[in-house]
Amino acid sequence: TDYGAMIKSKQGEFLSKVVSCDPAEFDAIYDAAIQDILNVGANELIEEQRAAYLAGEFRGTFPGAAQ
């Protein structure tokens, strides 16, 4: 599955919501938007990248990886 397109779409929605929301609603909107991004495939993408990093197939650093 190509999660990239779905994640980018949700990121666009995320940005428009958090930039235009009432400051009192920011935390709730932020949390819901992050969960939406995770639900459309971000978790799967993170796990794929983590596995590639741990297998030595990912260049650079992976956030949260043991050094």
PDB file of C-alpha atoms in Angstrom:
ATOM      1  CA  THR A   1       0.000   0.000   0.000  1.00  0.00           C
ATOM      2  CA  ASP A   2       1.222   3.498  -0.803  1.00  0.00           C
ATOM      3  CA  TYR A   3       0.773   5.184   2.533  1.00  0.00           C
ATOM      4  CA  GLY A   4       2.700   8.250   1.395  1.00  0.00           C
ATOM      5  CA  ALA A   5      -0.160   9.852  -0.529  1.00  0.00           C
ATOM      6  CA  MET A   6      -2.661   9.299   2.272  1.00  0.00           C
ATOM      7  CA  ILE A   7      -0.246  10.632   4.888  1.00  0.00           C
ATOM      8  CA  LYS A   8       0.513  13.742   2.826  1.00  0.00           C
ATOM      9  CA  SER A   9      -3.191  14.394   2.412  1.00  0.00           C
ATOM     10  CA  LYS A  10      -3.779  14.127   6.153  1.00  0.00           C
ATOM     11  CA  GLN A  11      -0.749  16.353   6.818  1.00  0.00           C
ATOM     12  CA  GLY A  12      -2.314  19.047   4.650  1.00  0.00           C
ATOM     13  CA  GLU A  13      -5.557  18.791   6.584  1.00  0.00           C
ATOM     14  CA  PHE A  14      -3.575  18.834   9.828  1.00  0.00           C
ATOM     15  CA  LEU A  15      -1.790  22.058   8.964  1.00  0.00           C
ATOM     16  CA  SER A  16      -4.926  23.873   7.906  1.00  0.00           C
ATOM     17  CA  LYS A  17      -6.787  22.783  11.054  1.00  0.00           C
ATOM     18  CA  VAL A  18      -4.104  23.714  13.585  1.00  0.00           C
ATOM     19  CA  VAL A  19      -3.298  27.042  11.936  1.00  0.00           C
ATOM     20  CA  SER A  20      -6.915  28.166  11.743  1.00  0.00           C
ATOM     21  CA  CYS A  21      -8.370  26.751  14.956  1.00  0.00           C
ATOM     22  CA  ASP A  22      -9.339  28.622  18.078  1.00  0.00           C
ATOM     23  CA  PRO A  23      -6.381  28.603  20.503  1.00  0.00           C
ATOM     24  CA  ALA A  24      -8.545  26.974  23.174  1.00  0.00           C
ATOM     25  CA  GLU A  25      -9.173  24.015  20.826  1.00  0.00           C
ATOM     26  CA  PHE A  26      -5.579  23.616  19.657  1.00  0.00           C
ATOM     27  CA  ASP A  27      -4.582  20.670  21.856  1.00  0.00           C
ATOM     28  CA  ALA A  28      -7.671  18.614  21.024  1.00  0.00           C
ATOM     29  CA  ILE A  29      -7.409  19.344  17.300  1.00  0.00           C
ATOM     30  CA  TYR A  30      -3.660  18.618  17.289  1.00  0.00           C
ATOM     31  CA  ASP A  31      -4.107  15.275  19.073  1.00  0.00           C
ATOM     32  CA  ALA A  32      -6.968  14.216  16.787  1.00  0.00           C
ATOM     33  CA  ALA A  33      -5.042  15.216  13.653  1.00  0.00           C
ATOM     34  CA  ILE A  34      -1.925  13.295  14.727  1.00  0.00           C
ATOM     35  CA  GLN A  35      -4.087  10.239  15.396  1.00  0.00           C
ATOM     36  CA  ASP A  36      -5.647  10.587  11.916  1.00  0.00           C
ATOM     37  CA  ILE A  37      -2.173  10.595  10.355  1.00  0.00           C
ATOM     38  CA  LEU A  38      -1.171   7.515  12.336  1.00  0.00           C
ATOM     39  CA  ASN A  39      -4.415   5.753  11.374  1.00  0.00           C
ATOM     40  CA  VAL A  40      -3.904   6.171   7.614  1.00  0.00           C
ATOM     41  CA  GLY A  41      -0.557   4.401   7.602  1.00  0.00           C
ATOM     42  CA  ALA A  42       2.072   6.421   9.411  1.00  0.00           C
ATOM     43  CA  ASN A  43       2.592   3.633  11.961  1.00  0.00           C
ATOM     44  CA  GLU A  44       3.237   1.149   9.174  1.00  0.00           C
ATOM     45  CA  LEU A  45       5.653   3.537   7.490  1.00  0.00           C
ATOM     46  CA  ILE A  46       7.507   4.125  10.769  1.00  0.00           C
ATOM     47  CA  GLU A  47       7.803   0.373  11.380  1.00  0.00           C
ATOM     48  CA  GLU A  48       9.088  -0.254   7.838  1.00  0.00           C
ATOM     49  CA  GLN A  49      11.739   2.434   8.244  1.00  0.00           C
ATOM     50  CA  ARG A  50      12.692   1.164  11.711  1.00  0.00           C
ATOM     51  CA  ALA A  51      13.132  -2.380  10.364  1.00  0.00           C
ATOM     52  CA  ALA A  52      15.258  -1.118   7.464  1.00  0.00           C
ATOM     53  CA  TYR A  53      17.405   0.922   9.855  1.00  0.00           C
ATOM     54  CA  LEU A  54      17.926  -2.006  12.212  1.00  0.00           C
ATOM     55  CA  ALA A  55      18.808  -4.243   9.243  1.00  0.00           C
ATOM     56  CA  GLY A  56      21.437  -1.733   8.137  1.00  0.00           C
ATOM     57  CA  GLU A  57      19.511  -0.814   4.996  1.00  0.00           C
ATOM     58  CA  PHE A  58      18.630   2.738   6.026  1.00  0.00           C
ATOM     59  CA  ARG A  59      21.115   5.568   5.692  1.00  0.00           C
ATOM     60  CA  GLY A  60      21.266   8.259   8.318  1.00  0.00           C
ATOM     61  CA  THR A  61      19.814   8.142  11.777  1.00  0.00           C
ATOM     62  CA  PHE A  62      16.481   6.918  12.980  1.00  0.00           C
ATOM     63  CA  PRO A  63      14.836   8.930  15.761  1.00  0.00           C
ATOM     64  CA  GLY A  64      14.593   6.922  18.938  1.00  0.00           C
ATOM     65  CA  ALA A  65      17.054   4.240  17.831  1.00  0.00           C
ATOM     66  CA  ALA A  66      19.594   3.093  20.381  1.00  0.00           C
ATOM     67  CA  GLN A  67      22.982   4.548  19.587  1.00  0.00           C
TER      68      GLN A  67
END
